[in-house]
Coordinates of C-alpha atoms in Angstrom, one line a residue:
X1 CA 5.6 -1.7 74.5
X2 CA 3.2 -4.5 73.3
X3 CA 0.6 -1.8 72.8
X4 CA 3.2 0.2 70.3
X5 CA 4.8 -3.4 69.0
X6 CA 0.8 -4.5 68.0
X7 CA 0.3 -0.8 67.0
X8 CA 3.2 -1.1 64.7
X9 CA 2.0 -4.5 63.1
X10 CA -1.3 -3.1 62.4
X11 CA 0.3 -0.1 60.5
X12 CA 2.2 -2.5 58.7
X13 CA -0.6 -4.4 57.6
X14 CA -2.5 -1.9 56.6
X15 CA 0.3 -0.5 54.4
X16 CA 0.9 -4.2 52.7
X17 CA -2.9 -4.3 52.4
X18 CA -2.8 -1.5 50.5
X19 CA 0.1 -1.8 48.5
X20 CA -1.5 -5.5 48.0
X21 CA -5.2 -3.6 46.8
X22 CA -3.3 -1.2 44.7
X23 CA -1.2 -4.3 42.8
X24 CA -4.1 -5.4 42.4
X25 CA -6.1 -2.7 40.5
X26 CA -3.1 -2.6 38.0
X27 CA -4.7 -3.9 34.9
X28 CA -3.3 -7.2 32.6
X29 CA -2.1 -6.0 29.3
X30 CA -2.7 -8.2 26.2
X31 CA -1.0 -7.1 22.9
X32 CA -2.5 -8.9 19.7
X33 CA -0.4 -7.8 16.6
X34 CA -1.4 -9.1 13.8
X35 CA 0.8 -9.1 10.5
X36 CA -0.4 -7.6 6.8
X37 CA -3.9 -6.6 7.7
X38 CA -5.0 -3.7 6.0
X39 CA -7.1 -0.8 7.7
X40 CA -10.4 -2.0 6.2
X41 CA -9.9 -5.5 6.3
X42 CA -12.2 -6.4 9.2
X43 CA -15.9 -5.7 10.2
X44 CA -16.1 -2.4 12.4
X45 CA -13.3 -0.9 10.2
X46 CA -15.3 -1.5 7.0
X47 CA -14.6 -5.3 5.7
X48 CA -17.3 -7.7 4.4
X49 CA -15.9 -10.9 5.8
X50 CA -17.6 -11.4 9.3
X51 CA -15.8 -10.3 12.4
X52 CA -18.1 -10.9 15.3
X53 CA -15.9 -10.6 18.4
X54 CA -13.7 -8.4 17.4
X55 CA -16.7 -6.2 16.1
X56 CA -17.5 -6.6 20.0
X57 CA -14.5 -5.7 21.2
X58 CA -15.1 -2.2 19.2
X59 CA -18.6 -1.9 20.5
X60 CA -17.6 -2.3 24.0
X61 CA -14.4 -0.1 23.7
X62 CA -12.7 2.3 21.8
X63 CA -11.8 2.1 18.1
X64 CA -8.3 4.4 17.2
X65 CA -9.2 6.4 13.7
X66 CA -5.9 7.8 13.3
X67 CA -3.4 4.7 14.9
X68 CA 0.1 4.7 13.2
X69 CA 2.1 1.5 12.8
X70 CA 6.1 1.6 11.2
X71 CA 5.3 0.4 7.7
X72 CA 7.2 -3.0 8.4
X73 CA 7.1 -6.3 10.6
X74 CA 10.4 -6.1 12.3
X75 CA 10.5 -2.2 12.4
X76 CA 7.1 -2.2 13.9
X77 CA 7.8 -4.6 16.7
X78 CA 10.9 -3.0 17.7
X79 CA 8.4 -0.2 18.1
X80 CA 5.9 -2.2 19.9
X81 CA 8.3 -3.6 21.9
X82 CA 10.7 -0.9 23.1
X83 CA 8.6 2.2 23.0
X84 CA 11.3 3.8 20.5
X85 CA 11.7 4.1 16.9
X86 CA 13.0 1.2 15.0
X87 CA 16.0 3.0 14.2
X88 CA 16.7 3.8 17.9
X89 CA 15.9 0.2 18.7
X90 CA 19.0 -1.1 16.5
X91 CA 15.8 -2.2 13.9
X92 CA 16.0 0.0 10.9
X93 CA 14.8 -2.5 8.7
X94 CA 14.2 -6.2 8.4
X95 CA 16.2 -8.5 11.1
X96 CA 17.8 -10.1 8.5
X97 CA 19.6 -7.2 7.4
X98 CA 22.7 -6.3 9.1
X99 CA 24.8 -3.0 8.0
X100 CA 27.9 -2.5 10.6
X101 CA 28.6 1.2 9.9
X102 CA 25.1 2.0 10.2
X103 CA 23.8 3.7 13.4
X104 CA 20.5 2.1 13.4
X105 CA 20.6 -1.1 11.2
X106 CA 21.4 -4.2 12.9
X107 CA 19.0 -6.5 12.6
X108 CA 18.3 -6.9 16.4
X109 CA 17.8 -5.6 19.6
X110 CA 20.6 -3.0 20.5
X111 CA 21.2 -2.8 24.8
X112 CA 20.7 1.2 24.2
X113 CA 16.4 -0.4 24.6
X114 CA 14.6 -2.3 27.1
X115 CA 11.4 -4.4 25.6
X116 CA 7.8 -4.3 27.4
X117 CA 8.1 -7.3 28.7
X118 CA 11.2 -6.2 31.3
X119 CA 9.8 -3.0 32.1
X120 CA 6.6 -5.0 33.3
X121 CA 8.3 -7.7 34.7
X122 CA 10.4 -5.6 36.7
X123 CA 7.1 -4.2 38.2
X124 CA 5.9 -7.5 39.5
X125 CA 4.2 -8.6 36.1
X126 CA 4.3 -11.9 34.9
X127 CA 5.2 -11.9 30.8
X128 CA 4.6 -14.2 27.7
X129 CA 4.2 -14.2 24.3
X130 CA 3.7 -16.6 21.8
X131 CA 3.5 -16.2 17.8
X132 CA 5.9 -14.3 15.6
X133 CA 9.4 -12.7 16.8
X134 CA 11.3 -11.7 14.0
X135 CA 13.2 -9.1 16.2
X136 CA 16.7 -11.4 15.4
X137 CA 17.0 -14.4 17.0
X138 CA 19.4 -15.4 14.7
X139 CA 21.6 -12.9 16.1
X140 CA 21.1 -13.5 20.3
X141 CA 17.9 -11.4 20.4
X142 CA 15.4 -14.0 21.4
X143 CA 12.1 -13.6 23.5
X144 CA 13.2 -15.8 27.0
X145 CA 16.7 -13.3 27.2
X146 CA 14.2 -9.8 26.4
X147 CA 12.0 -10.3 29.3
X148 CA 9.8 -12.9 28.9
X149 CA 9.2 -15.4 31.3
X150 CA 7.1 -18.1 28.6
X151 CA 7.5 -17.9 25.1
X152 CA 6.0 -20.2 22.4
X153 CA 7.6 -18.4 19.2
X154 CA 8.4 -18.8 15.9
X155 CA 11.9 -16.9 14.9
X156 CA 9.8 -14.8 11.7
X157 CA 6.4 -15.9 11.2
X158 CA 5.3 -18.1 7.5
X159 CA 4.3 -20.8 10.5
X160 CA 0.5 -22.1 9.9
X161 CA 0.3 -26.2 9.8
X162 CA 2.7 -28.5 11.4
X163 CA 3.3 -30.1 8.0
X164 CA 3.6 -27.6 5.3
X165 CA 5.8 -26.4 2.8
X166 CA 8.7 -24.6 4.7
X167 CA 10.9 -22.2 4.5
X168 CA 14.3 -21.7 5.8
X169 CA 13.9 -21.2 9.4
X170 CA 10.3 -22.0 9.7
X171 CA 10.9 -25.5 10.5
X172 CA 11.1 -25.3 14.3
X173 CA 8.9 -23.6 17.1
X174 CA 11.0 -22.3 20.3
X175 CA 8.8 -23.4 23.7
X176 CA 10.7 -20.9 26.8
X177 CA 13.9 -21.5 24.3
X178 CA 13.5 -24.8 23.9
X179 CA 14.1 -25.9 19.7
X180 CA 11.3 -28.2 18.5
X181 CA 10.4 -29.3 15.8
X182 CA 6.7 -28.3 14.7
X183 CA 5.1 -31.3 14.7
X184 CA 6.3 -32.1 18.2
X185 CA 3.1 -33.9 20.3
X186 CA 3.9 -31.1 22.7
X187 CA 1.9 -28.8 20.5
X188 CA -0.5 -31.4 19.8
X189 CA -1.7 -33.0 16.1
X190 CA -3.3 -31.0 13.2
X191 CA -3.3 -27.4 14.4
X192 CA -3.5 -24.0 12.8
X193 CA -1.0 -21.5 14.0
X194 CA -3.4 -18.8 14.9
X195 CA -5.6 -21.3 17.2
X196 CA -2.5 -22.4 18.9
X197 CA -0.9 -19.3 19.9
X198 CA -4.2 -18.3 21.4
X199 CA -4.1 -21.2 23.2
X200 CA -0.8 -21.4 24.6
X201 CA -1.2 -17.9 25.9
X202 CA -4.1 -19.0 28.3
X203 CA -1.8 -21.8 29.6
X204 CA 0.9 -19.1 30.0
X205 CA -2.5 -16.5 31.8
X206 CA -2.7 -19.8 34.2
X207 CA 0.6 -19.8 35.1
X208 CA 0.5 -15.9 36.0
X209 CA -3.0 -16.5 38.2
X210 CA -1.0 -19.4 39.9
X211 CA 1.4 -17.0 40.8
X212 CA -1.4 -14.6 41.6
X213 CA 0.6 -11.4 39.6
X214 CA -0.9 -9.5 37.1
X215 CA 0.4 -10.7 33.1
X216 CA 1.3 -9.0 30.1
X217 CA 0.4 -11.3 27.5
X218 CA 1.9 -10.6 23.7
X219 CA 0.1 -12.7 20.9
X220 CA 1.8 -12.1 17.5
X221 CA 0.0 -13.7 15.3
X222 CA 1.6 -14.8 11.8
X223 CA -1.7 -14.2 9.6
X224 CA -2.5 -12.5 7.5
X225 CA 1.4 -12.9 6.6
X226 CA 2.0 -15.0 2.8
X227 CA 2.0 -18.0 2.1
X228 CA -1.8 -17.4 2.7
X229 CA -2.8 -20.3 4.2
X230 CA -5.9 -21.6 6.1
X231 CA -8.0 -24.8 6.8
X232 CA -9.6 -25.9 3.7
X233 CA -13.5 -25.8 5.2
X234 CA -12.5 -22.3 6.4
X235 CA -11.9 -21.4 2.7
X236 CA -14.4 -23.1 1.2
X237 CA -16.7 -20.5 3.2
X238 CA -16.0 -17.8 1.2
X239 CA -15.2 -19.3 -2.6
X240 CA -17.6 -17.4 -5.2
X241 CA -18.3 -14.0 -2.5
X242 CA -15.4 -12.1 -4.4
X243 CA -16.4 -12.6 -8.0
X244 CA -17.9 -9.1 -7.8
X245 CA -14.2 -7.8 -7.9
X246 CA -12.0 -5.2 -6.2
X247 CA -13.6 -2.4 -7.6
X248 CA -17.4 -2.7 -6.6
X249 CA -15.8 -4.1 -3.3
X250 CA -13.7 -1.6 -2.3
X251 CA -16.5 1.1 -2.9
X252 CA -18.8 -0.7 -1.0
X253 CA -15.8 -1.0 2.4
X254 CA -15.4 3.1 1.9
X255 CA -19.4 3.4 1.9
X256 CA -19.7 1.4 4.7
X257 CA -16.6 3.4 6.4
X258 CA -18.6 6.8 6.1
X259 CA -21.7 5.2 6.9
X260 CA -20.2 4.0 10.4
X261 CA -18.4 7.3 10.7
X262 CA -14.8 6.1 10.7
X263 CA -13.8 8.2 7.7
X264 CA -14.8 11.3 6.1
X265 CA -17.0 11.8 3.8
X266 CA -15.0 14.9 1.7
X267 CA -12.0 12.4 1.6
X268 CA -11.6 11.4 -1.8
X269 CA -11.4 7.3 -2.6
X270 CA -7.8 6.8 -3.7
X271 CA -8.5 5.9 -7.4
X272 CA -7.1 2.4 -7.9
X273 CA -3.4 2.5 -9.3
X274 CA -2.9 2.4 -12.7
X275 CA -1.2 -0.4 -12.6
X276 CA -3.9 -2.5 -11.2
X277 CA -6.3 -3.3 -13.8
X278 CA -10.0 -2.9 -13.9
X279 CA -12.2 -6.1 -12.7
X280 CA -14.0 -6.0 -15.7
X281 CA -10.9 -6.4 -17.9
X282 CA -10.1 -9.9 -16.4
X283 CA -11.4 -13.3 -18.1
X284 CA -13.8 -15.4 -16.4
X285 CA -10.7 -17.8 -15.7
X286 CA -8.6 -15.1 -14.2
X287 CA -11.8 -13.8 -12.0
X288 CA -12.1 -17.5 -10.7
X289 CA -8.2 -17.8 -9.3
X290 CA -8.6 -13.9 -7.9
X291 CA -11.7 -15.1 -6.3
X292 CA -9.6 -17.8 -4.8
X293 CA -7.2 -16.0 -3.5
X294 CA -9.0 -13.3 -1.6
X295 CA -10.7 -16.7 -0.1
X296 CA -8.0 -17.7 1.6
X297 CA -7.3 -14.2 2.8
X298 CA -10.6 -13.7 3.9
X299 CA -10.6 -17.6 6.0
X300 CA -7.3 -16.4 7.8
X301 CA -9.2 -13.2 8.8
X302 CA -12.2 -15.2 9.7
X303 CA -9.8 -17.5 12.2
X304 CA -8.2 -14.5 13.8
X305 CA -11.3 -13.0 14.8
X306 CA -12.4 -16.5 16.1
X307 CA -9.7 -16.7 17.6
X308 CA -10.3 -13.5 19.6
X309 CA -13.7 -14.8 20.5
X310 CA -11.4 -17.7 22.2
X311 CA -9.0 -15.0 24.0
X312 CA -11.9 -13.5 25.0
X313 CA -13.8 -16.1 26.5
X314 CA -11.0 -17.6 27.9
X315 CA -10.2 -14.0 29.9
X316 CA -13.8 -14.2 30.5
X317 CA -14.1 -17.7 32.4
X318 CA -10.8 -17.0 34.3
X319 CA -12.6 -14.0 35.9
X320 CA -9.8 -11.2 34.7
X321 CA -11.7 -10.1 31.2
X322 CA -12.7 -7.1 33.3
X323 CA -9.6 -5.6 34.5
X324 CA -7.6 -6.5 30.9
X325 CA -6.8 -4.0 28.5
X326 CA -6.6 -6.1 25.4
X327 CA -5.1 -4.0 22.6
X328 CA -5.6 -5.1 18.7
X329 CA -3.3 -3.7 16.0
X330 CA -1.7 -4.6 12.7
X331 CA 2.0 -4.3 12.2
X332 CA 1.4 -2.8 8.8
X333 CA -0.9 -1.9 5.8
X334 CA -2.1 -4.6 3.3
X335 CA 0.5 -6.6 1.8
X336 CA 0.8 -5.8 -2.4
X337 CA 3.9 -8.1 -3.0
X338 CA 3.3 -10.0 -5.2
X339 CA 2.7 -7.2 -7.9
X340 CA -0.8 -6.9 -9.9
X341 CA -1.2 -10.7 -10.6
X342 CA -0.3 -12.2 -7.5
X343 CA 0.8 -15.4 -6.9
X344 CA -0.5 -18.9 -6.9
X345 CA 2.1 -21.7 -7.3
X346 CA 3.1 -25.0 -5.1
X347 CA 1.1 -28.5 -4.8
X348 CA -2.3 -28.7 -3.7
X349 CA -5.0 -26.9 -3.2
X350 CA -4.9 -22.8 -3.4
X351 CA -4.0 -22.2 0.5
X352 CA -3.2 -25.1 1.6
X353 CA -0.1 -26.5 3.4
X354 CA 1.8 -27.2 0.2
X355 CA 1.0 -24.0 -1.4
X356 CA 2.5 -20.7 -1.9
X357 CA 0.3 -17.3 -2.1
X358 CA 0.7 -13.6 -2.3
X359 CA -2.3 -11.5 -2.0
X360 CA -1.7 -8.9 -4.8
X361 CA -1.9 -5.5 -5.5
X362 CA -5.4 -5.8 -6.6
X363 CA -6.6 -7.1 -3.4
X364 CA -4.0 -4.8 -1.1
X365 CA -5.6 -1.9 -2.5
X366 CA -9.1 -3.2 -1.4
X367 CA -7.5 -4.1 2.1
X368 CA -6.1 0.1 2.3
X369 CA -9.5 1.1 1.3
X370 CA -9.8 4.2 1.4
X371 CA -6.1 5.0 1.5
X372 CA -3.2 4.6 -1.0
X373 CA 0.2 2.6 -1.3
X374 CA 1.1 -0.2 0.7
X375 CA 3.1 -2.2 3.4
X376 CA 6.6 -0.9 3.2
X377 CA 5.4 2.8 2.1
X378 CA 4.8 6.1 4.5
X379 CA 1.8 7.1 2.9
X380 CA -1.3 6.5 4.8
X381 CA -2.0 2.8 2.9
X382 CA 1.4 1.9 4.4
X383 CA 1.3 2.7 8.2
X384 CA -2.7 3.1 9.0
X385 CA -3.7 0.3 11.7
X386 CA -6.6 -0.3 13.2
X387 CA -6.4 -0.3 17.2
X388 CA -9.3 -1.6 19.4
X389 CA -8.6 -0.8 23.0
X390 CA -11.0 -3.2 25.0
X391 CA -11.0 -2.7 28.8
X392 CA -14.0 -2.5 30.7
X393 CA -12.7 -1.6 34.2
X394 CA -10.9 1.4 32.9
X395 CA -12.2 2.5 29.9
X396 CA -16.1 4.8 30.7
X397 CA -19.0 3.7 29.9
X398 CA -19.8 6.7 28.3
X399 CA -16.5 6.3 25.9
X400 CA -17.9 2.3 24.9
X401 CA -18.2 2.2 20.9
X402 CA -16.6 5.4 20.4
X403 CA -14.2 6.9 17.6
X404 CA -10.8 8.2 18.9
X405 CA -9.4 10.3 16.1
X406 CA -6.5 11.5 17.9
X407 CA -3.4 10.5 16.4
X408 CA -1.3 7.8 18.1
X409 CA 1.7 5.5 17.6
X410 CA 3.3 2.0 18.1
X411 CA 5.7 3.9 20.4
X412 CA 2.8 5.1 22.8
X413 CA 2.1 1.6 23.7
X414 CA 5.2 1.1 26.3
X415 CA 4.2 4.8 27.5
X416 CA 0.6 3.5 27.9
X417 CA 2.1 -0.1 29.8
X418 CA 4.3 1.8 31.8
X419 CA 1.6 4.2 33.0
X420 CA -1.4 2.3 33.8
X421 CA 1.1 -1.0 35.8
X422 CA 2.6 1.9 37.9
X423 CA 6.0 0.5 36.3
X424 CA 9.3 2.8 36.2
X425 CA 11.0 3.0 32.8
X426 CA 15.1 3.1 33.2
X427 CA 17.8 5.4 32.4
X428 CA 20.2 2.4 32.4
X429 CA 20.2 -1.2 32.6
X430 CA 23.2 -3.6 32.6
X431 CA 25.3 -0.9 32.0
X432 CA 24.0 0.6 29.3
X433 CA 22.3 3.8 29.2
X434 CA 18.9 3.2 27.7
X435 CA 17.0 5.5 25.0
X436 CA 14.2 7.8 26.5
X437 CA 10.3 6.7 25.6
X438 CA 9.1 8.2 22.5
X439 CA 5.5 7.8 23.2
X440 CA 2.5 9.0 25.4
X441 CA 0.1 7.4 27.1
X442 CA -3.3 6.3 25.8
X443 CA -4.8 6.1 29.1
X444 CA -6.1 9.9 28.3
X445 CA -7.3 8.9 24.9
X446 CA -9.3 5.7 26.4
X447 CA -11.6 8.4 28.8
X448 CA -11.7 10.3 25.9
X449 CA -8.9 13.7 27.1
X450 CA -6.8 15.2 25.2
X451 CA -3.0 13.4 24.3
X452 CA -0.1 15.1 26.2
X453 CA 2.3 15.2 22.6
X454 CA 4.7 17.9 22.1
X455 CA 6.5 16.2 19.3
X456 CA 5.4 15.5 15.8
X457 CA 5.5 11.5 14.3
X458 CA 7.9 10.4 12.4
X459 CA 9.0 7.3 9.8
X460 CA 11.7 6.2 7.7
X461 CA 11.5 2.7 6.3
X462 CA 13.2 2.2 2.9
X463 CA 14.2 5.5 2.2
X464 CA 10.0 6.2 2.4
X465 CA 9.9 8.9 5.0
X466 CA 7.2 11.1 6.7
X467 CA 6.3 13.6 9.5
X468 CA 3.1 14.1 11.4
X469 CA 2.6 17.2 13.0
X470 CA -0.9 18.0 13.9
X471 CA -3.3 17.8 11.1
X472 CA -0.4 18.4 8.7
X473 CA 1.7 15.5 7.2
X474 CA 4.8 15.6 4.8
X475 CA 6.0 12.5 3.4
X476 CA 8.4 11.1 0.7
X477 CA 8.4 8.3 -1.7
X478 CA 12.1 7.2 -1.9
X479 CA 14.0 9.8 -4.2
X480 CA 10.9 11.5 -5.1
X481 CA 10.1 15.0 -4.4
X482 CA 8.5 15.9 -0.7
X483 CA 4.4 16.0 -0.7
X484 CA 2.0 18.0 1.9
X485 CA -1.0 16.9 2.9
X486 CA -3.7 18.2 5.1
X487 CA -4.8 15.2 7.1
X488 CA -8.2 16.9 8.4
X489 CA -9.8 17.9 4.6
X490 CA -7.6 15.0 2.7
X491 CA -6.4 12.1 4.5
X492 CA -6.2 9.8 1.3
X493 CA -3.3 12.1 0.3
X494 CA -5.3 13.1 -3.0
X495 CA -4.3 17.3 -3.3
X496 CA -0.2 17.6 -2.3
X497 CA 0.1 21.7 -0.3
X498 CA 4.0 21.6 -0.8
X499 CA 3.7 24.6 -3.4
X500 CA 0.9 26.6 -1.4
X501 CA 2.3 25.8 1.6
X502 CA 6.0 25.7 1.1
X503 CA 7.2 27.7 4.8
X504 CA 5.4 24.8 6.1
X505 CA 6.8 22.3 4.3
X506 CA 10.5 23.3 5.0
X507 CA 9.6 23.8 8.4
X508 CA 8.4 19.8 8.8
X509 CA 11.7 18.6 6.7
X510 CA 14.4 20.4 9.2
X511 CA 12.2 18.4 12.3
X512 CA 12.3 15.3 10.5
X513 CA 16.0 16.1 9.4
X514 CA 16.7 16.6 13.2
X515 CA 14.7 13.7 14.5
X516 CA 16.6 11.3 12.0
X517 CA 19.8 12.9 13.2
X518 CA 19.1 12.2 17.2
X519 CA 17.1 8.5 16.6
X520 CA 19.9 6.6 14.0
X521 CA 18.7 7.1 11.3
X522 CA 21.3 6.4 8.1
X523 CA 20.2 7.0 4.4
X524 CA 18.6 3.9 3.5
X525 CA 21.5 1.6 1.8
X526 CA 19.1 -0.7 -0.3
X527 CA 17.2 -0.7 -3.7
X528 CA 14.6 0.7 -4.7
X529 CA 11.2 -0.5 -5.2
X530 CA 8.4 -1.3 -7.7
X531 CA 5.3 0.2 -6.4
X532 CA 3.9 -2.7 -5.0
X533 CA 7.2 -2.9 -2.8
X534 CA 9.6 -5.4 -4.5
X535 CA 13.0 -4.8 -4.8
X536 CA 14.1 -3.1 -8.0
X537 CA 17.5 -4.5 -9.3
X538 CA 20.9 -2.4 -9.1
X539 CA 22.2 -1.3 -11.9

């Protein structure tokens, strides 16, 4: 009997040994979203301003070609966050709107989802996030009720200096769902928003090693989000580099592109709108306050990337950098509110606390380079990301530096979370039957396999729709007529198919027709929009 009692413990042992071995082999997950950067705005996607770790990151992992965000902040991190559509996710649009009799606007979090973060912390993970929400915690969707265990958030972004000029509801930061103000001395004096989100997600990785669980880590940062703001010695770095202009620039980003091999070489530059005016047309006065502005942008893009080298290091000397896959996206294109002049107004200095500054159409085309339209559009300008996946315990050596030009999605990241934690995605939760995943996971793409897809892609934000099917894409501008393009020979969208191809066509409307029957998906109930994205009054 004590032989088969002993006998019995050993087995046991050996079973908790490995279940303990195969816990821990799950990797952490780190999510860095970052908000308005365009496709070529940093260094290993084709941007001048100097990028050094994440230009690392890409060197020593994979760098997605063809990664597909939703066009919009709050759609997209419904996306992120739920593995679903936006529509499906109850996010249709910003969290501030709210449309009753829609099936897919309500400006939060419906139950029919589950977020990331309770997926993985029902698998054992421990979960945090700091940064930007905006996923409607003004109506009972808030981070510490969605699975998160510590949060350091702001409710939607526009956060950069503990005293700055505020708008409504950026006044207060929300510590584990705790309202403070943000120039509590919890947070500490004189900080920059992007520094101390990175930071306070280290404290939150300590807490998780305490605990000695694997984390999922979610850094939304605010930047590149208007009011541009930075530290003034930040700025000063880059005043007089962008008197050359947006057009000598943005040829020298789509030269640099095909150089690197991140884009073709038959696909056409878009040509700059015709709305945007030439460089050369602009006074020497004019020239001077453009140069300022694309400053500041480029100094917030300059402390993101330090503070990845922070993120990094700090994975680094906690002795997990090797078994984290640390994602880095965008949560849409470049940013052209603020139409072809920009704007500049407020007290102070051009991106400082007290100002108030909109990047431009000028400069958002330059960001999209080599693609056209914008945030808030379906055209490639609009919903092209870049995605770094950095993880050197799972990702080959052989695949290190490499180009993945299969399409992906914002909706395969909860696919890719729940696959490589070993996590089990749920039919129902509290009573609520929960959508099916929309995605696949990228854990085939990082070792460089074919994706497992059987469904096209698909958007709708603003009435702006699209379909992806393979190397073929239709998409709409709102009310305008469809467009085809071939996304192999013309992904800047330059020579629309729809009349040589027109089966085709039809074919790709009745699938997004059906999709946007089964994911709640209304007709869009708002304005239209100038082509830099603002809101075109009712008549």
């Amino acid at each position: 009997m004590k032989i088969k009692t002993a006998f019995l413990f050993s087995l046991l042992g050996c079973l908790v040994g490995a279940s303990a071995d195969a816990a821990a082999e799950r990797p952490n997950i780190v999510v860095v979203l970052v908000d308005d950067l365009g496709f070529a705005d940093i260094g290993c996607y084709g941007g001048e301003v100097p990028t050094p770790n994440l230009d690392r990151l890409a060197s020593d992992g994979v760098r997605f070609t063809q990664f597909y965000n939703c066009a919009r902040c709050s759609p997209t991190r419904a996306a992120l966050m739920s593995g679903l559509y936006p529509h499906q996710a109850g996010m249709g649009w910003l969290d501030n709107m709210v449309e009753p009799a829609s099936r897919g606007i309500h400006g939060r979090l419906l139950p029919r989802c589950v977020t990331m973060a309770e997926v993985l912390r029902d698998a054992g993970y421990f979960t945090a996030m700091t940064g930007k929400w905006h996923l409607g915690q003004q109506h009972g969707t808030v981070p510490w009720k969605r699975g998160f265990d510590r949060s350091l958030n702001s409710r939607f972004g526009e956060v950069y200096f503990p005293h700055e000029m505020d708008k409504p509801g950026t006044a207060m930061l929300y510590l584990n769902g705790e309202e403070l103000p943000k120039d509590s001395p919890k947070f500490g004096k004189d900080w920059y928003s992007t520094d101390l989100f990175t930071e306070w997600g280290l404290t939150f990785i300590d807490e998780a090693r305490a605990q000695n669980k694997p984390f999922f880590l979610y850094i939304a940062q605010g930047a590149v989000h208007f009011p541009l703001r930075a530290p003034r010695e930040v700025i000063e770095k880059y005043r007089g580099r962008y008197k050359q202009g947006w057009d000598v620039l943005r040829e020298q980003r789509h030269a640099k592109q095909i150089e690197m091999g991140l884009v073709d070489r038959q696909w056409p530059l878009a040509p700059r709108p015709s709305d945007s005016p030439a460089w050369d047309t602009k006074t020497a006065q004019e020239k001077e306050r453009f140069d300022e502005i694309m400053a500041v942008y480029a100094a917030m893009i300059d402390r993101i990337d330090y503070s990845i080298g922070t993120l990094v290091d700090g994975l680094k000397r906690r002795g997990v950098l090797d078994n984290t896959l640390l994602l880095f996206m965008s949560d849409n294109g470049g940013n052209a509110e603020g139409g072809p002049p920009g704007v500049t107004r407020g007290d102070g200095p051009i991106g400082g606390p007290q100002s108030y500054v909109l990047l431009g159409m000028n400069w958002a085309t330059m960001a999209n380079t080599p693609f056209r339209r914008y945030k808030h559009f379906t055209h490639e300008g609009g919903i092209s990301s870049p995605l770094i996946a950095h993880w050197p315990a799972g990702i080959p050596q052989a695949r290190r530096n490499a180009f993945e030009k299969q399409p992906a999605h914002l909706i395969d990241i909860m696919a890719t979370a729940v696959d490589l934690a070993g996590a089990s995605y749920p039919r129902e939760r509290d009573g609520h039957a929960i959508e099916p995943m929309q995605g696949v996971s990228l854990k085939a793409a990082f070792e460089g396999k074919a994706l497992t897809r059987t469904q096209p892609l698909f958007w709708e934000h603003e009435g702006n729709k699209a379909v992806r099917d393979g190397k073929w894409k239709l998409v709409m501008r709102h009310r305008q007529p469809w467009q085809l393009f071939d996304m192999e020979a013309d992904r800047t969208e330059q020579h629309d198919m729809v009349e040589q191809q027109p089966a085709l066509a039809a074919k790709l409307e009745a699938e997004w027709k059906a999709w946007a029957q089964r994911t709640y998906v209304d007709d869009w109930p708002g304005p239209d929009h100038t082509d830099w994205g603002q809101d075109v009054p009712r008549r």
